[in-house]
Amino acid sequence: MTDALPDFATDPAPPRFSLTVAQADCVRVIAELNDLLGRPPTYREVAHELCVEKGAAHALAAGARERGWLADGALVALHVPPAVEDCDIEITAAGEAAAALPASLNF
């Protein structure tokens, strides 16, 4: 018995590279706006949600597209990066960062 191969038209290959935090936020916003609007968002809509200029939204999307997270030609997320919980970072007197990690990240 042979395992079925994925249909890359409906199940694209996983992304090859990781994203910056700003690129990940951009991809999440694109996916959420697509779900909300029922169509790919415009760069202006993405920029508004990210509180950046339209050119910055375009650059973030281009970087995510190059890394395999967005479809070619349209603002459509092929994959949505997981949300990361905020962690509190405290700078100590010695200049070292002491992070209070969320419980899900403690080992």
mmCIF file with all atom_site columns, N, CA, C and O in Angstrom, residues 36-74:
data_model
loop_
_atom_site.group_PDB
_atom_site.id
_atom_site.type_symbol
_atom_site.label_atom_id
_atom_site.label_alt_id
_atom_site.label_comp_id
_atom_site.label_asym_id
_atom_site.label_entity_id
_atom_site.label_seq_id
_atom_site.pdbx_PDB_ins_code
_atom_site.Cartn_x
_atom_site.Cartn_y
_atom_site.Cartn_z
_atom_site.occupancy
_atom_site.B_iso_or_equiv
_atom_site.pdbx_formal_charge
_atom_site.auth_seq_id
_atom_site.auth_comp_id
_atom_site.auth_asym_id
_atom_site.auth_atom_id
_atom_site.pdbx_PDB_model_num
ATOM 1   N N  . LEU A 1 36 ? -11.622 37.531 7.394  1.00 0.00 ? 36 LEU A N  1
ATOM 2   C CA . LEU A 1 36 ? -12.628 38.538 7.737  1.00 0.00 ? 36 LEU A CA 1
ATOM 3   C C  . LEU A 1 36 ? -13.311 39.116 6.503  1.00 0.00 ? 36 LEU A C  1
ATOM 4   O O  . LEU A 1 36 ? -14.535 39.246 6.448  1.00 0.00 ? 36 LEU A O  1
ATOM 5   N N  . LEU A 1 37 ? -12.513 39.444 5.488  1.00 0.00 ? 37 LEU A N  1
ATOM 6   C CA . LEU A 1 37 ? -13.042 40.107 4.293  1.00 0.00 ? 37 LEU A CA 1
ATOM 7   C C  . LEU A 1 37 ? -13.543 39.141 3.230  1.00 0.00 ? 37 LEU A C  1
ATOM 8   O O  . LEU A 1 37 ? -14.307 39.526 2.347  1.00 0.00 ? 37 LEU A O  1
ATOM 9   N N  . GLY A 1 38 ? -13.078 37.904 3.274  1.00 0.00 ? 38 GLY A N  1
ATOM 10  C CA . GLY A 1 38 ? -13.448 36.931 2.247  1.00 0.00 ? 38 GLY A CA 1
ATOM 11  C C  . GLY A 1 38 ? -12.708 37.142 0.937  1.00 0.00 ? 38 GLY A C  1
ATOM 12  O O  . GLY A 1 38 ? -13.111 36.633 -0.100 1.00 0.00 ? 38 GLY A O  1
ATOM 13  N N  . ARG A 1 39 ? -11.616 37.902 1.005  1.00 0.00 ? 39 ARG A N  1
ATOM 14  C CA . ARG A 1 39 ? -10.789 38.173 -0.176 1.00 0.00 ? 39 ARG A CA 1
ATOM 15  C C  . ARG A 1 39 ? -9.402  38.576 0.323  1.00 0.00 ? 39 ARG A C  1
ATOM 16  O O  . ARG A 1 39 ? -9.240  38.927 1.492  1.00 0.00 ? 39 ARG A O  1
ATOM 17  N N  . PRO A 1 40 ? -8.405  38.522 -0.549 1.00 0.00 ? 40 PRO A N  1
ATOM 18  C CA . PRO A 1 40 ? -7.087  38.993 -0.120 1.00 0.00 ? 40 PRO A CA 1
ATOM 19  C C  . PRO A 1 40 ? -7.129  40.485 0.208  1.00 0.00 ? 40 PRO A C  1
ATOM 20  O O  . PRO A 1 40 ? -7.780  41.266 -0.485 1.00 0.00 ? 40 PRO A O  1
ATOM 21  N N  . PRO A 1 41 ? -6.456  40.891 1.272  1.00 0.00 ? 41 PRO A N  1
ATOM 22  C CA . PRO A 1 41 ? -6.451  42.307 1.634  1.00 0.00 ? 41 PRO A CA 1
ATOM 23  C C  . PRO A 1 41 ? -5.544  43.112 0.715  1.00 0.00 ? 41 PRO A C  1
ATOM 24  O O  . PRO A 1 41 ? -4.712  42.562 -0.005 1.00 0.00 ? 41 PRO A O  1
ATOM 25  N N  . THR A 1 42 ? -5.706  44.407 0.741  1.00 0.00 ? 42 THR A N  1
ATOM 26  C CA . THR A 1 42 ? -4.808  45.294 0.008  1.00 0.00 ? 42 THR A CA 1
ATOM 27  C C  . THR A 1 42 ? -3.620  45.624 0.915  1.00 0.00 ? 42 THR A C  1
ATOM 28  O O  . THR A 1 42 ? -3.674  45.442 2.131  1.00 0.00 ? 42 THR A O  1
ATOM 29  N N  . TYR A 1 43 ? -2.553  46.139 0.301  1.00 0.00 ? 43 TYR A N  1
ATOM 30  C CA . TYR A 1 43 ? -1.398  46.562 1.104  1.00 0.00 ? 43 TYR A CA 1
ATOM 31  C C  . TYR A 1 43 ? -1.795  47.687 2.061  1.00 0.00 ? 43 TYR A C  1
ATOM 32  O O  . TYR A 1 43 ? -1.290  47.758 3.173  1.00 0.00 ? 43 TYR A O  1
ATOM 33  N N  . ARG A 1 44 ? -2.702  48.533 1.635  1.00 0.00 ? 44 ARG A N  1
ATOM 34  C CA . ARG A 1 44 ? -3.159  49.625 2.502  1.00 0.00 ? 44 ARG A CA 1
ATOM 35  C C  . ARG A 1 44 ? -3.855  49.066 3.742  1.00 0.00 ? 44 ARG A C  1
ATOM 36  O O  . ARG A 1 44 ? -3.643  49.548 4.851  1.00 0.00 ? 44 ARG A O  1
ATOM 37  N N  . GLU A 1 45 ? -4.696  48.052 3.573  1.00 0.00 ? 45 GLU A N  1
ATOM 38  C CA . GLU A 1 45 ? -5.386  47.440 4.712  1.00 0.00 ? 45 GLU A CA 1
ATOM 39  C C  . GLU A 1 45 ? -4.396  46.758 5.660  1.00 0.00 ? 45 GLU A C  1
ATOM 40  O O  . GLU A 1 45 ? -4.514  46.871 6.877  1.00 0.00 ? 45 GLU A O  1
ATOM 41  N N  . VAL A 1 46 ? -3.421  46.073 5.089  1.00 0.00 ? 46 VAL A N  1
ATOM 42  C CA . VAL A 1 46 ? -2.403  45.417 5.913  1.00 0.00 ? 46 VAL A CA 1
ATOM 43  C C  . VAL A 1 46 ? -1.588  46.465 6.662  1.00 0.00 ? 46 VAL A C  1
ATOM 44  O O  . VAL A 1 46 ? -1.340  46.338 7.862  1.00 0.00 ? 46 VAL A O  1
ATOM 45  N N  . ALA A 1 47 ? -1.180  47.519 5.968  1.00 0.00 ? 47 ALA A N  1
ATOM 46  C CA . ALA A 1 47 ? -0.399  48.584 6.588  1.00 0.00 ? 47 ALA A CA 1
ATOM 47  C C  . ALA A 1 47 ? -1.164  49.226 7.738  1.00 0.00 ? 47 ALA A C  1
ATOM 48  O O  . ALA A 1 47 ? -0.594  49.500 8.800  1.00 0.00 ? 47 ALA A O  1
ATOM 49  N N  . HIS A 1 48 ? -2.457  49.447 7.538  1.00 0.00 ? 48 HIS A N  1
ATOM 50  C CA . HIS A 1 48 ? -3.289  50.050 8.584  1.00 0.00 ? 48 HIS A CA 1
ATOM 51  C C  . HIS A 1 48 ? -3.291  49.178 9.841  1.00 0.00 ? 48 HIS A C  1
ATOM 52  O O  . HIS A 1 48 ? -3.140  49.674 10.949 1.00 0.00 ? 48 HIS A O  1
ATOM 53  N N  . GLU A 1 49 ? -3.466  47.864 9.666  1.00 0.00 ? 49 GLU A N  1
ATOM 54  C CA . GLU A 1 49 ? -3.518  46.950 10.810 1.00 0.00 ? 49 GLU A CA 1
ATOM 55  C C  . GLU A 1 49 ? -2.166  46.840 11.521 1.00 0.00 ? 49 GLU A C  1
ATOM 56  O O  . GLU A 1 49 ? -2.118  46.639 12.732 1.00 0.00 ? 49 GLU A O  1
ATOM 57  N N  . LEU A 1 50 ? -1.075  46.964 10.764 1.00 0.00 ? 50 LEU A N  1
ATOM 58  C CA . LEU A 1 50 ? 0.263   46.866 11.351 1.00 0.00 ? 50 LEU A CA 1
ATOM 59  C C  . LEU A 1 50 ? 0.785   48.205 11.862 1.00 0.00 ? 50 LEU A C  1
ATOM 60  O O  . LEU A 1 50 ? 1.860   48.255 12.461 1.00 0.00 ? 50 LEU A O  1
ATOM 61  N N  . CYS A 1 51 ? 0.052   49.286 11.573 1.00 0.00 ? 51 CYS A N  1
ATOM 62  C CA . CYS A 1 51 ? 0.476   50.644 11.952 1.00 0.00 ? 51 CYS A CA 1
ATOM 63  C C  . CYS A 1 51 ? 1.817   51.000 11.322 1.00 0.00 ? 51 CYS A C  1
ATOM 64  O O  . CYS A 1 51 ? 2.731   51.504 11.988 1.00 0.00 ? 51 CYS A O  1
ATOM 65  N N  . VAL A 1 52 ? 1.944   50.688 10.026 1.00 0.00 ? 52 VAL A N  1
ATOM 66  C CA . VAL A 1 52 ? 3.144   51.029 9.261  1.00 0.00 ? 52 VAL A CA 1
ATOM 67  C C  . VAL A 1 52 ? 2.718   51.671 7.951  1.00 0.00 ? 52 VAL A C  1
ATOM 68  O O  . VAL A 1 52 ? 1.529   51.680 7.603  1.00 0.00 ? 52 VAL A O  1
ATOM 69  N N  . GLU A 1 53 ? 3.676   52.205 7.221  1.00 0.00 ? 53 GLU A N  1
ATOM 70  C CA . GLU A 1 53 ? 3.403   52.760 5.897  1.00 0.00 ? 53 GLU A CA 1
ATOM 71  C C  . GLU A 1 53 ? 3.155   51.624 4.907  1.00 0.00 ? 53 GLU A C  1
ATOM 72  O O  . GLU A 1 53 ? 3.582   50.484 5.122  1.00 0.00 ? 53 GLU A O  1
ATOM 73  N N  . LYS A 1 54 ? 2.489   51.954 3.805  1.00 0.00 ? 54 LYS A N  1
ATOM 74  C CA . LYS A 1 54 ? 2.173   50.944 2.796  1.00 0.00 ? 54 LYS A CA 1
ATOM 75  C C  . LYS A 1 54 ? 3.434   50.297 2.233  1.00 0.00 ? 54 LYS A C  1
ATOM 76  O O  . LYS A 1 54 ? 3.479   49.087 2.005  1.00 0.00 ? 54 LYS A O  1
ATOM 77  N N  . GLY A 1 55 ? 4.487   51.076 2.037  1.00 0.00 ? 55 GLY A N  1
ATOM 78  C CA . GLY A 1 55 ? 5.742   50.539 1.524  1.00 0.00 ? 55 GLY A CA 1
ATOM 79  C C  . GLY A 1 55 ? 6.372   49.532 2.475  1.00 0.00 ? 55 GLY A C  1
ATOM 80  O O  . GLY A 1 55 ? 6.969   48.536 2.045  1.00 0.00 ? 55 GLY A O  1
ATOM 81  N N  . ALA A 1 56 ? 6.242   49.781 3.778  1.00 0.00 ? 56 ALA A N  1
ATOM 82  C CA . ALA A 1 56 ? 6.766   48.843 4.776  1.00 0.00 ? 56 ALA A CA 1
ATOM 83  C C  . ALA A 1 56 ? 5.973   47.538 4.747  1.00 0.00 ? 56 ALA A C  1
ATOM 84  O O  . ALA A 1 56 ? 6.549   46.449 4.857  1.00 0.00 ? 56 ALA A O  1
ATOM 85  N N  . ALA A 1 57 ? 4.659   47.627 4.600  1.00 0.00 ? 57 ALA A N  1
ATOM 86  C CA . ALA A 1 57 ? 3.830   46.425 4.510  1.00 0.00 ? 57 ALA A CA 1
ATOM 87  C C  . ALA A 1 57 ? 4.209   45.624 3.268  1.00 0.00 ? 57 ALA A C  1
ATOM 88  O O  . ALA A 1 57 ? 4.288   44.392 3.309  1.00 0.00 ? 57 ALA A O  1
ATOM 89  N N  . HIS A 1 58 ? 4.479   46.322 2.176  1.00 0.00 ? 58 HIS A N  1
ATOM 90  C CA . HIS A 1 58 ? 4.888   45.659 0.942  1.00 0.00 ? 58 HIS A CA 1
ATOM 91  C C  . HIS A 1 58 ? 6.215   44.934 1.135  1.00 0.00 ? 58 HIS A C  1
ATOM 92  O O  . HIS A 1 58 ? 6.385   43.785 0.709  1.00 0.00 ? 58 HIS A O  1
ATOM 93  N N  . ALA A 1 59 ? 7.167   45.582 1.803  1.00 0.00 ? 59 ALA A N  1
ATOM 94  C CA . ALA A 1 59 ? 8.480   44.972 2.038  1.00 0.00 ? 59 ALA A CA 1
ATOM 95  C C  . ALA A 1 59 ? 8.366   43.747 2.951  1.00 0.00 ? 59 ALA A C  1
ATOM 96  O O  . ALA A 1 59 ? 9.020   42.723 2.714  1.00 0.00 ? 59 ALA A O  1
ATOM 97  N N  . LEU A 1 60 ? 7.534   43.837 3.989  1.00 0.00 ? 60 LEU A N  1
ATOM 98  C CA . LEU A 1 60 ? 7.345   42.698 4.882  1.00 0.00 ? 60 LEU A CA 1
ATOM 99  C C  . LEU A 1 60 ? 6.713   41.522 4.144  1.00 0.00 ? 60 LEU A C  1
ATOM 100 O O  . LEU A 1 60 ? 7.129   40.370 4.307  1.00 0.00 ? 60 LEU A O  1
ATOM 101 N N  . ALA A 1 61 ? 5.706   41.814 3.325  1.00 0.00 ? 61 ALA A N  1
ATOM 102 C CA . ALA A 1 61 ? 5.045   40.760 2.560  1.00 0.00 ? 61 ALA A CA 1
ATOM 103 C C  . ALA A 1 61 ? 6.005   40.144 1.540  1.00 0.00 ? 61 ALA A C  1
ATOM 104 O O  . ALA A 1 61 ? 6.007   38.925 1.341  1.00 0.00 ? 61 ALA A O  1
ATOM 105 N N  . ALA A 1 62 ? 6.829   40.965 0.915  1.00 0.00 ? 62 ALA A N  1
ATOM 106 C CA . ALA A 1 62 ? 7.793   40.453 -0.064 1.00 0.00 ? 62 ALA A CA 1
ATOM 107 C C  . ALA A 1 62 ? 8.782   39.498 0.606  1.00 0.00 ? 62 ALA A C  1
ATOM 108 O O  . ALA A 1 62 ? 9.116   38.442 0.052  1.00 0.00 ? 62 ALA A O  1
ATOM 109 N N  . GLY A 1 63 ? 9.245   39.864 1.796  1.00 0.00 ? 63 GLY A N  1
ATOM 110 C CA . GLY A 1 63 ? 10.152  38.984 2.526  1.00 0.00 ? 63 GLY A CA 1
ATOM 111 C C  . GLY A 1 63 ? 9.495   37.667 2.890  1.00 0.00 ? 63 GLY A C  1
ATOM 112 O O  . GLY A 1 63 ? 10.102  36.597 2.774  1.00 0.00 ? 63 GLY A O  1
ATOM 113 N N  . ALA A 1 64 ? 8.238   37.721 3.332  1.00 0.00 ? 64 ALA A N  1
ATOM 114 C CA . ALA A 1 64 ? 7.509   36.497 3.682  1.00 0.00 ? 64 ALA A CA 1
ATOM 115 C C  . ALA A 1 64 ? 7.247   35.650 2.437  1.00 0.00 ? 64 ALA A C  1
ATOM 116 O O  . ALA A 1 64 ? 7.319   34.420 2.490  1.00 0.00 ? 64 ALA A O  1
ATOM 117 N N  . ARG A 1 65 ? 6.966   36.291 1.319  1.00 0.00 ? 65 ARG A N  1
ATOM 118 C CA . ARG A 1 65 ? 6.731   35.573 0.066  1.00 0.00 ? 65 ARG A CA 1
ATOM 119 C C  . ARG A 1 65 ? 8.003   34.849 -0.376 1.00 0.00 ? 65 ARG A C  1
ATOM 120 O O  . ARG A 1 65 ? 7.967   33.697 -0.787 1.00 0.00 ? 65 ARG A O  1
ATOM 121 N N  . GLU A 1 66 ? 9.150   35.522 -0.293 1.00 0.00 ? 66 GLU A N  1
ATOM 122 C CA . GLU A 1 66 ? 10.424  34.910 -0.676 1.00 0.00 ? 66 GLU A CA 1
ATOM 123 C C  . GLU A 1 66 ? 10.742  33.689 0.179  1.00 0.00 ? 66 GLU A C  1
ATOM 124 O O  . GLU A 1 66 ? 11.424  32.777 -0.274 1.00 0.00 ? 66 GLU A O  1
ATOM 125 N N  . ARG A 1 67 ? 10.257  33.681 1.393  1.00 0.00 ? 67 ARG A N  1
ATOM 126 C CA . ARG A 1 67 ? 10.521  32.578 2.314  1.00 0.00 ? 67 ARG A CA 1
ATOM 127 C C  . ARG A 1 67 ? 9.462   31.474 2.236  1.00 0.00 ? 67 ARG A C  1
ATOM 128 O O  . ARG A 1 67 ? 9.499   30.520 2.996  1.00 0.00 ? 67 ARG A O  1
ATOM 129 N N  . GLY A 1 68 ? 8.490   31.632 1.354  1.00 0.00 ? 68 GLY A N  1
ATOM 130 C CA . GLY A 1 68 ? 7.506   30.579 1.129  1.00 0.00 ? 68 GLY A CA 1
ATOM 131 C C  . GLY A 1 68 ? 6.259   30.631 1.989  1.00 0.00 ? 68 GLY A C  1
ATOM 132 O O  . GLY A 1 68 ? 5.511   29.668 2.046  1.00 0.00 ? 68 GLY A O  1
ATOM 133 N N  . TRP A 1 69 ? 6.009   31.770 2.654  1.00 0.00 ? 69 TRP A N  1
ATOM 134 C CA . TRP A 1 69 ? 4.845   31.876 3.534  1.00 0.00 ? 69 TRP A CA 1
ATOM 135 C C  . TRP A 1 69 ? 3.621   32.474 2.851  1.00 0.00 ? 69 TRP A C  1
ATOM 136 O O  . TRP A 1 69 ? 2.503   32.297 3.342  1.00 0.00 ? 69 TRP A O  1
ATOM 137 N N  . LEU A 1 70 ? 3.807   33.215 1.756  1.00 0.00 ? 70 LEU A N  1
ATOM 138 C CA . LEU A 1 70 ? 2.694   33.830 1.026  1.00 0.00 ? 70 LEU A CA 1
ATOM 139 C C  . LEU A 1 70 ? 2.669   33.337 -0.408 1.00 0.00 ? 70 LEU A C  1
ATOM 140 O O  . LEU A 1 70 ? 3.716   33.020 -0.994 1.00 0.00 ? 70 LEU A O  1
ATOM 141 N N  . ALA A 1 71 ? 1.476   33.307 -0.988 1.00 0.00 ? 71 ALA A N  1
ATOM 142 C CA . ALA A 1 71 ? 1.305   32.901 -2.378 1.00 0.00 ? 71 ALA A CA 1
ATOM 143 C C  . ALA A 1 71 ? 1.903   33.954 -3.307 1.00 0.00 ? 71 ALA A C  1
ATOM 144 O O  . ALA A 1 71 ? 1.984   35.136 -2.956 1.00 0.00 ? 71 ALA A O  1
ATOM 145 N N  . ASP A 1 72 ? 2.310   33.537 -4.481 1.00 0.00 ? 72 ASP A N  1
ATOM 146 C CA . ASP A 1 72 ? 2.802   34.471 -5.490 1.00 0.00 ? 72 ASP A CA 1
ATOM 147 C C  . ASP A 1 72 ? 1.633   35.248 -6.077 1.00 0.00 ? 72 ASP A C  1
ATOM 148 O O  . ASP A 1 72 ? 0.588   34.684 -6.380 1.00 0.00 ? 72 ASP A O  1
ATOM 149 N N  . GLY A 1 73 ? 1.799   36.552 -6.224 1.00 0.00 ? 73 GLY A N  1
ATOM 150 C CA . GLY A 1 73 ? 0.826   37.369 -6.926 1.00 0.00 ? 73 GLY A CA 1
ATOM 151 C C  . GLY A 1 73 ? -0.327  37.919 -6.106 1.00 0.00 ? 73 GLY A C  1
ATOM 152 O O  . GLY A 1 73 ? -0.997  38.836 -6.540 1.00 0.00 ? 73 GLY A O  1
ATOM 153 N N  . ALA A 1 74 ? -0.601  37.365 -4.938 1.00 0.00 ? 74 ALA A N  1
ATOM 154 C CA . ALA A 1 74 ? -1.722  37.864 -4.133 1.00 0.00 ? 74 ALA A CA 1
ATOM 155 C C  . ALA A 1 74 ? -1.344  37.788 -2.658 1.00 0.00 ? 74 ALA A C  1
ATOM 156 O O  . ALA A 1 74 ? -0.475  37.009 -2.274 1.00 0.00 ? 74 ALA A O  1
#
